[in-house]
Short mmCIF file of C-alpha atoms (C1' of nucleotides) in Angstrom, two decimals:
data_model
loop_
_atom_site.label_atom_id
_atom_site.label_comp_id
_atom_site.label_asym_id
_atom_site.label_seq_id
_atom_site.Cartn_x
_atom_site.Cartn_y
_atom_site.Cartn_z
CA MET A 1 0.87 4.68 -12.78
CA ILE A 2 4.21 5.90 -11.58
CA ARG A 3 4.66 3.65 -8.56
CA SER A 4 6.19 0.85 -10.60
CA GLN A 5 9.75 1.33 -9.39
CA LEU A 6 9.10 -0.15 -5.96
CA ARG A 7 9.85 3.12 -4.25
CA ARG A 8 13.58 2.91 -4.59
CA GLN A 9 13.29 6.60 -5.27
CA PRO A 10 10.80 9.03 -3.73
CA LEU A 11 7.68 9.61 -5.77
CA TYR A 12 8.45 13.28 -6.34
CA THR A 13 11.87 12.38 -7.75
CA GLN A 14 10.27 9.95 -10.18
CA ILE A 15 7.85 12.68 -11.20
CA LYS A 16 10.72 15.10 -11.82
CA THR A 17 12.46 12.53 -14.01
CA LEU A 18 9.28 11.78 -15.94
CA LEU A 19 8.46 15.43 -16.58
CA SER A 20 12.08 16.21 -17.54
CA GLN A 21 11.95 13.42 -20.10
CA ARG A 22 8.67 14.67 -21.53
CA ILE A 23 10.02 18.21 -21.78
CA GLY A 24 13.19 16.93 -23.41
CA GLU A 25 11.05 15.09 -25.97
CA GLY A 26 9.23 18.32 -26.68
CA ALA A 27 5.89 17.35 -25.15
CA TRP A 28 5.59 20.99 -24.15
CA GLN A 29 7.46 23.87 -25.79
CA PRO A 30 9.13 26.68 -23.84
CA ASN A 31 6.55 29.03 -22.31
CA GLU A 32 3.83 26.46 -22.83
CA MET A 33 1.64 25.69 -19.83
CA LEU A 34 1.78 22.34 -18.10
CA PRO A 35 -1.39 20.59 -16.93
CA SER A 36 -2.50 21.88 -13.55
CA GLU A 37 -1.13 20.31 -10.40
CA TRP A 38 -4.45 18.53 -9.81
CA GLU A 39 -4.58 17.15 -13.34
CA LEU A 40 -1.02 15.84 -13.07
CA ALA A 41 -1.79 14.36 -9.67
CA GLU A 42 -4.78 12.50 -11.07
CA GLU A 43 -2.92 11.30 -14.14
CA LEU A 44 -0.01 10.01 -12.08
CA GLY A 45 -2.10 8.65 -9.25
CA VAL A 46 -0.46 10.72 -6.51
CA SER A 47 -1.59 13.58 -4.33
CA GLN A 48 -1.43 17.20 -5.41
CA GLY A 49 1.13 17.95 -2.69
CA THR A 50 3.54 15.43 -4.15
CA VAL A 51 3.22 16.88 -7.64
CA ARG A 52 3.72 20.30 -6.12
CA LYS A 53 6.97 19.25 -4.45
CA ALA A 54 8.31 17.90 -7.76
CA LEU A 55 7.34 21.07 -9.64
CA THR A 56 8.82 23.30 -6.94
CA GLU A 57 12.21 21.63 -7.27
CA MET A 58 12.09 21.94 -11.04
CA VAL A 59 11.32 25.63 -10.64
CA THR A 60 14.34 26.19 -8.40
CA GLU A 61 16.45 24.30 -10.94
CA GLY A 62 15.30 26.69 -13.63
CA MET A 63 13.45 24.15 -15.77
CA LEU A 64 9.98 25.57 -15.06
CA TYR A 65 8.48 28.82 -13.86
CA ARG A 66 5.19 29.55 -12.16
CA GLN A 67 2.71 32.39 -12.37
CA GLN A 68 0.21 32.61 -9.59
CA GLY A 69 -3.34 32.29 -10.79
CA LYS A 70 -2.22 31.27 -14.29
CA GLY A 71 -0.23 28.09 -14.28
CA THR A 72 3.17 26.39 -14.49
CA PHE A 73 5.22 26.84 -17.63
CA VAL A 74 8.28 25.40 -19.31
CA ALA A 75 11.22 27.81 -19.03
CA ASP A 76 13.19 29.08 -22.00
CA VAL A 77 16.37 27.27 -22.89
CA MET A 78 19.45 28.90 -21.37
CA GLY A 79 20.83 31.72 -23.49
CA ASP A 80 24.23 31.43 -25.16
CA TRP A 81 25.66 34.08 -22.84
CA ALA A 82 24.68 31.89 -19.89
CA GLY A 83 25.53 34.42 -17.17
CA PRO A 84 23.61 37.19 -15.46
CA GLY A 85 25.41 39.77 -17.59
CA MET A 86 27.98 42.52 -17.31
CA VAL A 87 28.09 45.42 -14.91
CA PRO A 88 30.08 48.69 -14.95
CA ALA A 89 33.38 47.84 -13.23
CA GLY A 90 33.49 48.91 -9.61
CA LEU A 91 29.82 49.75 -9.28
CA PHE A 92 27.79 47.39 -7.19
CA ARG A 93 24.00 47.66 -7.08
CA SER A 94 24.05 48.59 -10.76
CA ARG A 95 21.76 46.95 -13.27
CA LEU A 96 23.12 43.95 -15.17
CA GLU A 97 23.34 44.36 -18.92
CA LEU A 98 23.02 41.38 -21.25
CA PRO A 99 25.14 41.49 -24.42
CA ALA A 100 23.66 40.65 -27.83
CA ALA A 101 25.12 37.97 -30.10
CA GLU A 102 26.09 38.29 -33.73
CA LEU A 103 26.76 35.10 -35.66
CA LEU A 104 30.11 35.26 -37.44
CA GLY A 105 30.03 31.83 -39.05
CA CYS A 106 30.23 28.07 -38.83
CA SER A 107 33.03 25.75 -39.90
CA ARG A 108 34.10 22.13 -39.49
CA VAL A 109 37.29 21.25 -37.64
CA ASN A 110 38.95 18.18 -36.19
CA ALA A 111 38.99 17.94 -32.42
CA PRO A 112 42.30 18.65 -30.66
CA ASP A 113 43.04 15.99 -28.04
CA GLU A 114 42.09 18.10 -25.05
CA LEU A 115 38.76 18.97 -26.60
CA ALA A 116 37.97 15.42 -27.70
CA GLU A 117 38.67 14.31 -24.16
CA ALA A 118 36.33 16.87 -22.62
CA LEU A 119 33.53 15.96 -25.02
CA GLY A 120 34.07 12.22 -24.68
CA LEU A 121 34.96 11.75 -28.36
CA LYS A 122 37.65 9.92 -30.28
CA ARG A 123 40.85 11.82 -31.06
CA GLY A 124 40.42 13.97 -34.13
CA ALA A 125 36.64 13.56 -34.26
CA ALA A 126 34.79 16.01 -36.48
CA LEU A 127 33.44 19.11 -34.76
CA VAL A 128 31.31 22.02 -35.82
CA ARG A 129 32.71 25.35 -34.70
CA VAL A 130 30.29 28.26 -34.27
CA ARG A 131 31.80 31.70 -33.86
CA GLN A 132 29.85 34.51 -32.24
CA LEU A 133 30.61 38.14 -31.50
CA TRP A 134 29.03 39.73 -28.45
CA ARG A 135 28.18 43.42 -28.36
CA LEU A 136 27.06 45.71 -25.61
CA GLN A 137 25.39 48.70 -27.21
CA ALA A 138 27.29 48.38 -30.48
CA GLU A 139 30.62 48.03 -28.65
CA ALA A 140 32.40 44.70 -29.27
CA LEU A 141 32.75 42.88 -25.94
CA ALA A 142 33.60 39.24 -26.47
CA VAL A 143 34.12 36.47 -29.02
CA ASP A 144 32.94 32.90 -28.56
CA ASP A 145 33.98 29.69 -30.25
CA ALA A 146 31.47 26.92 -29.57
CA TYR A 147 32.53 23.39 -30.55
CA LEU A 148 29.94 20.66 -30.98
CA PRO A 149 30.31 17.01 -32.03
CA ALA A 150 29.43 16.95 -35.74
CA GLU A 151 28.09 13.42 -35.58
CA ARG A 152 25.63 14.20 -32.82
CA ILE A 153 24.29 17.32 -34.52
CA GLU A 154 24.38 16.37 -38.20
CA GLY A 155 23.33 19.32 -40.32
CA LEU A 156 23.98 22.16 -37.93
CA ASP A 157 25.11 25.16 -39.95
CA ALA A 158 24.97 28.93 -40.02
CA LYS A 159 21.55 28.95 -41.64
CA LEU A 160 20.09 26.76 -38.93
CA VAL A 161 21.60 28.82 -36.13
CA ARG A 162 20.29 31.98 -37.74
CA GLN A 163 16.81 30.44 -37.90
CA SER A 164 17.10 29.97 -34.15
CA GLY A 165 17.75 33.63 -33.53
CA GLY A 166 21.52 33.25 -33.64
CA SER A 167 21.51 31.03 -30.56
CA VAL A 168 23.32 27.71 -30.57
CA TYR A 169 21.38 26.48 -27.55
CA ASN A 170 18.08 27.38 -29.15
CA ALA A 171 19.10 25.45 -32.27
CA LEU A 172 20.07 22.45 -30.14
CA HIS A 173 16.68 22.46 -28.52
CA ARG A 174 14.55 23.06 -31.58
CA HIS A 175 16.32 20.81 -34.02
CA TYR A 176 18.01 18.14 -31.91
CA ALA A 177 15.75 17.89 -28.86
CA VAL A 178 18.62 18.78 -26.52
CA ARG A 179 18.07 21.08 -23.55
CA PRO A 180 21.63 22.19 -22.73
CA VAL A 181 22.77 22.21 -19.11
CA LEU A 182 25.88 24.01 -17.91
CA VAL A 183 28.36 21.54 -16.44
CA GLN A 184 31.21 23.84 -15.47
CA GLU A 185 32.77 27.17 -16.31
CA GLN A 186 36.45 27.95 -15.82
CA LEU A 187 37.75 31.50 -15.72
CA ARG A 188 41.27 32.71 -16.35
CA ALA A 189 43.03 35.95 -17.18
CA VAL A 190 45.12 35.61 -20.34
CA PRO A 191 46.73 37.80 -23.00
CA LEU A 192 44.35 38.34 -25.91
CA PRO A 193 45.38 36.13 -28.89
CA ARG A 194 46.05 37.81 -32.20
CA GLU A 195 43.09 36.42 -34.13
CA GLU A 196 40.56 37.37 -31.46
CA GLY A 197 42.22 40.78 -31.15
CA VAL A 198 41.36 41.45 -34.77
CA LEU A 199 37.75 40.44 -34.26
CA LEU A 200 37.40 42.64 -31.20
CA GLY A 201 39.32 45.55 -32.65
CA VAL A 202 41.74 45.55 -29.74
CA ALA A 203 45.50 45.21 -29.52
CA GLU A 204 46.91 41.71 -29.18
CA GLY A 205 48.15 40.85 -25.70
CA VAL A 206 45.89 42.98 -23.50
CA PRO A 207 44.55 41.04 -20.50
CA VAL A 208 41.19 39.45 -21.24
CA LEU A 209 38.90 37.13 -19.36
CA SER A 210 39.04 33.61 -20.78
CA ILE A 211 35.88 31.66 -20.04
CA THR A 212 35.82 27.97 -20.89
CA ARG A 213 32.51 26.18 -20.63
CA LEU A 214 31.36 22.59 -20.89
CA THR A 215 27.69 21.96 -21.64
CA ALA A 216 25.76 18.70 -21.55
CA SER A 217 22.31 17.38 -22.29
CA LEU A 218 19.81 16.62 -19.55
CA GLN A 219 21.08 13.05 -19.72
CA GLY A 220 24.62 14.22 -18.96
CA GLU A 221 26.01 13.63 -22.45
CA PRO A 222 28.51 16.44 -23.33
CA VAL A 223 27.23 18.50 -26.25
CA GLU A 224 29.34 21.63 -26.36
CA TRP A 225 32.73 23.04 -25.39
CA ARG A 226 33.00 26.79 -25.62
CA GLN A 227 35.83 29.28 -25.41
CA ARG A 228 35.09 32.94 -24.77
CA TYR A 229 37.46 35.89 -24.69
CA CYS A 230 35.80 38.77 -22.89
CA LEU A 231 37.10 42.32 -22.60
CA THR A 232 36.81 43.80 -19.12
CA ARG A 233 38.16 47.29 -19.55
CA THR A 234 35.04 49.10 -18.39
CA MET A 235 32.59 46.29 -17.66
CA ALA A 236 33.00 43.40 -15.22
CA TYR A 237 31.75 39.84 -15.49
CA VAL A 238 29.28 38.79 -12.79
CA PRO A 239 29.10 35.08 -12.02
CA ASP A 240 25.79 33.48 -11.13
CA HIS A 241 25.96 33.06 -7.38
CA GLY A 242 23.28 30.57 -6.44
CA ARG A 243 22.10 31.99 -3.14
CA VAL A 244 20.73 35.43 -3.79
CA ALA A 245 17.34 35.55 -2.01
CA MET B 1 3.43 33.16 19.24
CA ILE B 2 4.51 34.04 15.74
CA ARG B 3 1.16 34.91 14.20
CA SER B 4 1.28 38.48 15.43
CA GLN B 5 2.11 40.04 12.09
CA LEU B 6 -1.38 39.59 10.68
CA ARG B 7 -0.18 37.23 7.97
CA ARG B 8 1.21 39.88 5.72
CA GLN B 9 3.95 37.34 5.15
CA PRO B 10 3.54 33.56 5.03
CA LEU B 11 4.18 31.79 8.32
CA TYR B 12 7.19 29.92 7.00
CA THR B 13 8.80 33.20 5.91
CA GLN B 14 8.30 34.64 9.38
CA ILE B 15 9.89 31.51 10.82
CA LYS B 16 12.88 31.88 8.53
CA THR B 17 13.34 35.47 9.64
CA LEU B 18 13.00 34.57 13.30
CA LEU B 19 15.48 31.72 13.12
CA SER B 20 17.94 33.80 11.08
CA GLN B 21 17.81 36.47 13.76
CA ARG B 22 18.41 33.96 16.51
CA ILE B 23 21.33 32.45 14.65
CA GLY B 24 22.76 35.91 14.01
CA GLU B 25 22.51 36.61 17.74
CA GLY B 26 24.43 33.43 18.41
CA ALA B 27 21.58 31.46 19.96
CA TRP B 28 23.16 28.42 18.32
CA GLN B 29 26.78 28.18 17.24
CA PRO B 30 27.89 26.70 13.91
CA ASN B 31 27.46 22.92 13.88
CA GLU B 32 25.17 23.09 16.89
CA MET B 33 21.87 21.24 16.61
CA LEU B 34 18.60 23.11 16.44
CA PRO B 35 15.55 21.91 18.36
CA SER B 36 13.68 19.21 16.43
CA GLU B 37 11.04 20.19 13.92
CA TRP B 38 8.32 19.09 16.33
CA GLU B 39 9.75 21.10 19.20
CA LEU B 40 10.01 24.22 17.05
CA ALA B 41 6.47 23.65 15.79
CA GLU B 42 5.14 23.46 19.33
CA GLU B 43 7.12 26.48 20.49
CA LEU B 44 5.93 28.59 17.57
CA GLY B 45 2.38 27.27 17.55
CA VAL B 46 2.48 26.02 13.96
CA SER B 47 2.44 22.61 12.35
CA GLN B 48 5.56 20.55 11.80
CA GLY B 49 5.13 20.81 8.03
CA THR B 50 5.36 24.57 8.16
CA VAL B 51 8.52 24.49 10.25
CA ARG B 52 9.89 21.95 7.80
CA LYS B 53 9.26 24.23 4.84
CA ALA B 54 11.10 27.07 6.56
CA LEU B 55 14.05 24.86 7.44
CA THR B 56 14.21 23.40 3.95
CA GLU B 57 14.58 26.85 2.41
CA MET B 58 17.28 27.78 4.91
CA VAL B 59 19.12 24.58 3.98
CA THR B 60 19.05 25.42 0.26
CA GLU B 61 20.29 28.92 1.13
CA GLY B 62 23.25 27.39 2.95
CA MET B 63 22.38 28.64 6.43
CA LEU B 64 21.58 25.18 7.84
CA TYR B 65 22.32 21.58 7.01
CA ARG B 66 20.46 18.40 7.89
CA GLN B 67 21.54 14.91 8.79
CA GLN B 68 18.91 12.26 8.54
CA GLY B 69 18.24 10.56 11.83
CA LYS B 70 20.31 13.10 13.73
CA GLY B 71 18.99 16.59 13.41
CA THR B 72 19.26 20.02 11.80
CA PHE B 73 22.43 22.05 12.36
CA VAL B 74 23.72 25.57 11.87
CA ALA B 75 26.13 25.74 8.93
CA ASP B 76 29.65 27.10 9.18
CA VAL B 77 30.19 30.70 8.21
CA MET B 78 31.28 31.16 4.61
CA GLY B 79 35.04 30.83 4.17
CA ASP B 80 37.14 33.81 3.08
CA TRP B 81 37.83 32.19 -0.27
CA ALA B 82 34.07 32.06 -0.89
CA GLY B 83 34.21 30.01 -4.08
CA PRO B 84 34.21 26.31 -4.85
CA GLY B 85 37.96 26.43 -5.50
CA MET B 86 40.47 26.17 -8.30
CA VAL B 87 40.81 23.48 -10.93
CA PRO B 88 43.68 22.60 -13.31
CA ALA B 89 43.09 24.77 -16.39
CA GLY B 90 41.41 22.91 -19.22
CA LEU B 91 40.48 19.83 -17.25
CA PHE B 92 36.82 19.40 -16.50
CA ARG B 93 35.62 16.69 -14.13
CA SER B 94 38.72 17.31 -12.02
CA ARG B 95 38.53 17.74 -8.27
CA LEU B 96 38.31 21.30 -6.96
CA GLU B 97 41.15 22.40 -4.74
CA LEU B 98 40.65 24.97 -2.00
CA PRO B 99 43.58 27.34 -1.34
CA ALA B 100 44.80 28.04 2.20
CA ALA B 101 45.05 31.56 3.61
CA GLU B 102 48.03 33.17 5.27
CA LEU B 103 47.48 36.41 7.16
CA LEU B 104 49.93 39.09 6.04
CA GLY B 105 48.72 41.87 8.30
CA CYS B 106 46.17 44.51 9.26
CA SER B 107 46.33 48.26 8.86
CA ARG B 108 44.05 51.26 9.04
CA VAL B 109 43.34 53.38 5.98
CA ASN B 110 40.92 56.07 4.90
CA ALA B 111 38.25 55.04 2.44
CA PRO B 112 38.66 56.16 -1.18
CA ASP B 113 35.41 57.59 -2.54
CA GLU B 114 34.46 54.54 -4.60
CA LEU B 115 34.93 52.30 -1.61
CA ALA B 116 33.06 54.53 0.82
CA GLU B 117 30.19 54.59 -1.65
CA ALA B 118 30.05 50.81 -1.94
CA LEU B 119 30.10 50.37 1.83
CA GLY B 120 27.60 53.15 2.47
CA LEU B 121 30.07 55.25 4.48
CA LYS B 122 31.08 58.89 4.56
CA ARG B 123 33.95 59.94 2.30
CA GLY B 124 37.27 59.22 3.93
CA ALA B 125 35.79 57.05 6.69
CA ALA B 126 38.26 54.89 8.59
CA LEU B 127 38.67 51.35 7.33
CA VAL B 128 40.57 48.31 8.52
CA ARG B 129 42.48 46.61 5.75
CA VAL B 130 43.26 42.92 6.12
CA ARG B 131 45.77 41.46 3.71
CA GLN B 132 45.85 37.72 3.01
CA LEU B 133 48.01 35.53 0.82
CA TRP B 134 46.46 32.41 -0.69
CA ARG B 135 48.53 29.33 -1.38
CA LEU B 136 47.81 26.14 -3.22
CA GLN B 137 50.28 23.53 -2.00
CA ALA B 138 52.90 26.09 -1.00
CA GLU B 139 52.58 27.90 -4.32
CA ALA B 140 51.43 31.52 -4.02
CA LEU B 141 48.13 31.89 -5.87
CA ALA B 142 46.38 35.11 -4.90
CA VAL B 143 46.45 38.15 -2.64
CA ASP B 144 43.39 39.65 -0.98
CA ASP B 145 42.77 43.05 0.50
CA ALA B 146 39.65 43.07 2.63
CA TYR B 147 38.35 46.47 3.73
CA LEU B 148 35.95 46.76 6.66
CA PRO B 149 34.37 49.82 8.31
CA ALA B 150 36.52 50.49 11.38
CA GLU B 151 33.64 51.96 13.34
CA ARG B 152 31.46 48.91 12.90
CA ILE B 153 34.19 46.48 13.90
CA GLU B 154 36.06 48.37 16.59
CA GLY B 155 39.06 46.37 17.75
CA LEU B 156 39.55 44.09 14.78
CA ASP B 157 43.26 43.47 14.38
CA ALA B 158 45.74 40.83 13.28
CA LYS B 159 45.65 39.10 16.65
CA LEU B 160 41.88 38.74 16.54
CA VAL B 161 41.88 37.43 12.99
CA ARG B 162 44.59 34.97 13.90
CA GLN B 163 42.49 33.77 16.85
CA SER B 164 39.75 33.05 14.30
CA GLY B 165 41.97 30.78 12.25
CA GLY B 166 43.11 33.56 9.93
CA SER B 167 39.56 34.04 8.63
CA VAL B 168 38.02 37.51 8.50
CA TYR B 169 34.52 36.08 8.21
CA ASN B 170 35.04 33.82 11.17
CA ALA B 171 36.22 36.80 13.20
CA LEU B 172 33.17 38.80 12.13
CA HIS B 173 30.93 36.03 13.32
CA ARG B 174 32.64 35.22 16.58
CA HIS B 175 33.40 38.71 17.76
CA TYR B 176 30.83 40.95 16.10
CA ALA B 177 27.83 38.64 15.67
CA VAL B 178 27.85 39.15 11.89
CA ARG B 179 27.17 36.26 9.53
CA PRO B 180 28.58 37.57 6.24
CA VAL B 181 26.55 37.12 3.07
CA LEU B 182 27.98 37.53 -0.41
CA VAL B 183 26.23 40.37 -2.24
CA GLN B 184 28.07 40.35 -5.56
CA GLU B 185 31.37 39.39 -7.13
CA GLN B 186 32.81 41.13 -10.17
CA LEU B 187 35.53 39.56 -12.29
CA ARG B 188 37.96 41.25 -14.62
CA ALA B 189 41.24 40.49 -16.31
CA VAL B 190 43.83 43.14 -15.50
CA PRO B 191 47.62 43.58 -15.53
CA LEU B 192 49.09 42.60 -12.16
CA PRO B 193 49.98 45.76 -10.15
CA ARG B 194 53.56 46.14 -8.95
CA GLU B 195 52.93 45.76 -5.23
CA GLU B 196 50.90 42.57 -5.62
CA GLY B 197 53.48 41.25 -8.05
CA VAL B 198 56.06 41.42 -5.29
CA LEU B 199 53.81 39.57 -2.87
CA LEU B 200 53.09 36.84 -5.41
CA GLY B 201 56.64 36.61 -6.68
CA VAL B 202 55.52 37.25 -10.24
CA ALA B 203 56.46 39.90 -12.77
CA GLU B 204 54.39 43.09 -12.81
CA GLY B 205 51.92 43.35 -15.67
CA VAL B 206 51.07 39.70 -16.33
CA PRO B 207 47.33 39.14 -16.79
CA VAL B 208 45.61 38.24 -13.52
CA LEU B 209 42.05 37.69 -12.49
CA SER B 210 40.73 40.62 -10.47
CA ILE B 211 37.87 39.64 -8.22
CA THR B 212 35.99 42.37 -6.40
CA ARG B 213 33.51 41.31 -3.75
CA LEU B 214 30.93 43.08 -1.64
CA THR B 215 29.77 41.34 1.53
CA ALA B 216 26.91 42.27 3.83
CA SER B 217 25.37 41.14 7.08
CA LEU B 218 22.17 39.13 7.17
CA GLN B 219 20.36 42.43 7.60
CA GLY B 220 21.82 43.72 4.33
CA GLU B 221 24.27 46.17 5.92
CA PRO B 222 27.55 46.20 3.92
CA VAL B 223 30.43 44.91 6.04
CA GLU B 224 33.28 44.20 3.66
CA TRP B 225 34.72 45.17 0.31
CA ARG B 226 37.42 42.86 -0.96
CA GLN B 227 39.88 42.97 -3.83
CA ARG B 228 41.62 39.80 -4.94
CA TYR B 229 44.31 39.32 -7.57
CA CYS B 230 44.43 35.69 -8.59
CA LEU B 231 47.03 34.05 -10.82
CA THR B 232 45.56 31.71 -13.43
CA ARG B 233 48.61 30.37 -15.19
CA THR B 234 47.95 26.71 -14.47
CA MET B 235 44.77 26.77 -12.39
CA ALA B 236 41.37 28.19 -13.36
CA TYR B 237 38.79 29.88 -11.17
CA VAL B 238 35.45 28.07 -10.96
CA PRO B 239 32.44 30.21 -10.13
CA ASP B 240 29.65 28.82 -7.98
CA HIS B 241 26.95 27.98 -10.48
CA GLY B 242 23.80 27.58 -8.45
CA ARG B 243 22.12 24.73 -10.24
CA VAL B 244 24.43 21.75 -10.12
CA ALA B 245 22.33 18.77 -8.94
"C1'" DA C 1 -17.50 32.26 -10.98
"C1'" DA C 2 -14.10 29.01 -12.24
"C1'" DG C 3 -9.40 27.73 -12.49
"C1'" DT C 4 -4.83 28.24 -11.11
"C1'" DG C 5 -0.93 28.34 -7.82
"C1'" DG C 6 0.25 29.28 -2.54
"C1'" DT C 7 -0.20 28.20 2.31
"C1'" DC C 8 -1.31 25.49 6.30
"C1'" DT C 9 -2.92 21.65 9.01
"C1'" DA C 10 -3.16 16.88 11.06
"C1'" DG C 11 -1.94 12.58 10.77
"C1'" DA C 12 0.41 8.51 9.00
"C1'" DC C 13 4.26 5.85 7.92
"C1'" DC C 14 9.18 5.13 6.53
"C1'" DA C 15 14.45 5.36 6.93
"C1'" DC C 16 18.22 6.32 9.54
"C1'" DC C 17 20.82 7.09 13.84
"C1'" DG C 18 22.45 6.32 18.39
"C1'" DA C 19 22.13 4.30 22.97
"C1'" DC D 1 14.32 1.22 21.38
"C1'" DG D 2 13.17 6.29 20.98
"C1'" DG D 3 14.33 10.41 18.47
"C1'" DT D 4 15.28 12.55 14.28
"C1'" DG D 5 14.51 13.87 9.51
"C1'" DG D 6 11.96 12.31 4.91
"C1'" DT D 7 7.82 11.26 2.34
"C1'" DC D 8 2.98 11.16 1.32
"C1'" DT D 9 -1.90 11.94 1.85
"C1'" DA D 10 -6.45 14.45 2.19
"C1'" DG D 11 -8.55 18.34 2.94
"C1'" DA D 12 -9.14 23.25 3.79
"C1'" DC D 13 -8.70 27.89 2.73
"C1'" DC D 14 -6.40 31.98 0.52
"C1'" DA D 15 -4.68 35.03 -3.44
"C1'" DC D 16 -4.46 35.91 -8.02
"C1'" DT D 17 -6.04 35.73 -12.99
"C1'" DT D 18 -9.22 35.18 -16.53
"C1'" DT D 19 -13.84 34.75 -18.34
#
DNA sequence: AAGTGGTCTAGACCACCGA
DNA sequence: CGGTGGTCTAGACCACTTT
């Protein structure tokens, strides 16, 4: 029975919470089919329409997807790129291209104050830094530094990320039962730092897009802070505008 | 009766289309209340639940908003800034600040090829260029050049934009019955051009965020191409990430 | 044919708002 | 109090997919 909470929240909201928890616990893996709407309705003691409303909201939030005639499925975890992709600069109505990641390595660092603050950690807390290089058809496009609280993700290393297809978010999900959620992205134009210039094979100081991202678990606990430097000489970054029809 | 179309499309989709048309024609002004769900249901010969589904989708798309106990209202036209705002660089969980626009002027130009292409016009077609300066607490932040097809918006000038509170989109809505819809935004990091450097009071060549935007009418007809140069020395640009709960 | 999601209806009741 | 949106139910039928 799901009605225990005295209806402080609507039934369909309670159902969303319950299913999110189960998915977070790994009750169903990505691309695995959920029980049918009627089965869920019976199990939870509500009508099919109420289950449907809960599922519909979870679909629009990107947690589930539906296939008519087949069923409702758990969506893949968000990719490390986390945007729609890149597009040739100046051309609208052109197809979005998604870069591919190459894992450069993992290391342990102590959190600078600003970063500890953002992640809700003590000053100088231990972090794992994961460095990735993004390519678009062999051409180097961007470098990422992802910082994660070492305590929360004990044992995360290059081997484990590689096992997860080079994706930090995939590793978080498969090994630490965390489905990452994007909290906020901040974009700036900055001169390319020297170190990143070497990695990208580009002169220091050219204008690059700096993308800073904070990621949390479904429960709202910060799990990652990420810094990306993205070249935009020929390709432009396309943000994910919600309303697209 | 709305059932005329032989149900090729679901009823609620037809209702969305019908209401969008009526709003585009100015049947209800922004912040004006629509008929109640029951009244619409009776008028259209469908059940209240079907009307409700249509309205709910239009609310999530940002066309309408609801107030419990009061009614359903037409949303304001999108603002010229068109993003959530700016945030102090590096600080997450900080309040978003929305810049204010100052109208610099209007002029007529001929469309460069790339721009004519994006707007679906003939090469060299006449355009109206509207130039705006954005300020955040008196500090110059960004300059915009909005380009609109002169033929489509005959008579648009500085006076008319000023009458619309300095907003191009407001002018489009009030004088040309166009509710602008964002098609795509492209972001790049580029060196600040000389002319814009003068307007912003900043040295030529510093890295700035270049934001290129294509805007269309509800019917999908392109109505504006806009180029923004945005300083990001202390403040960062925050894209509108759909899923935010 | 059986099982799934997708649409639509009719009716009930609740929560909130304003007069 | 009446009017509005918000939730929930039960049942029907349709469209699509798989067996």
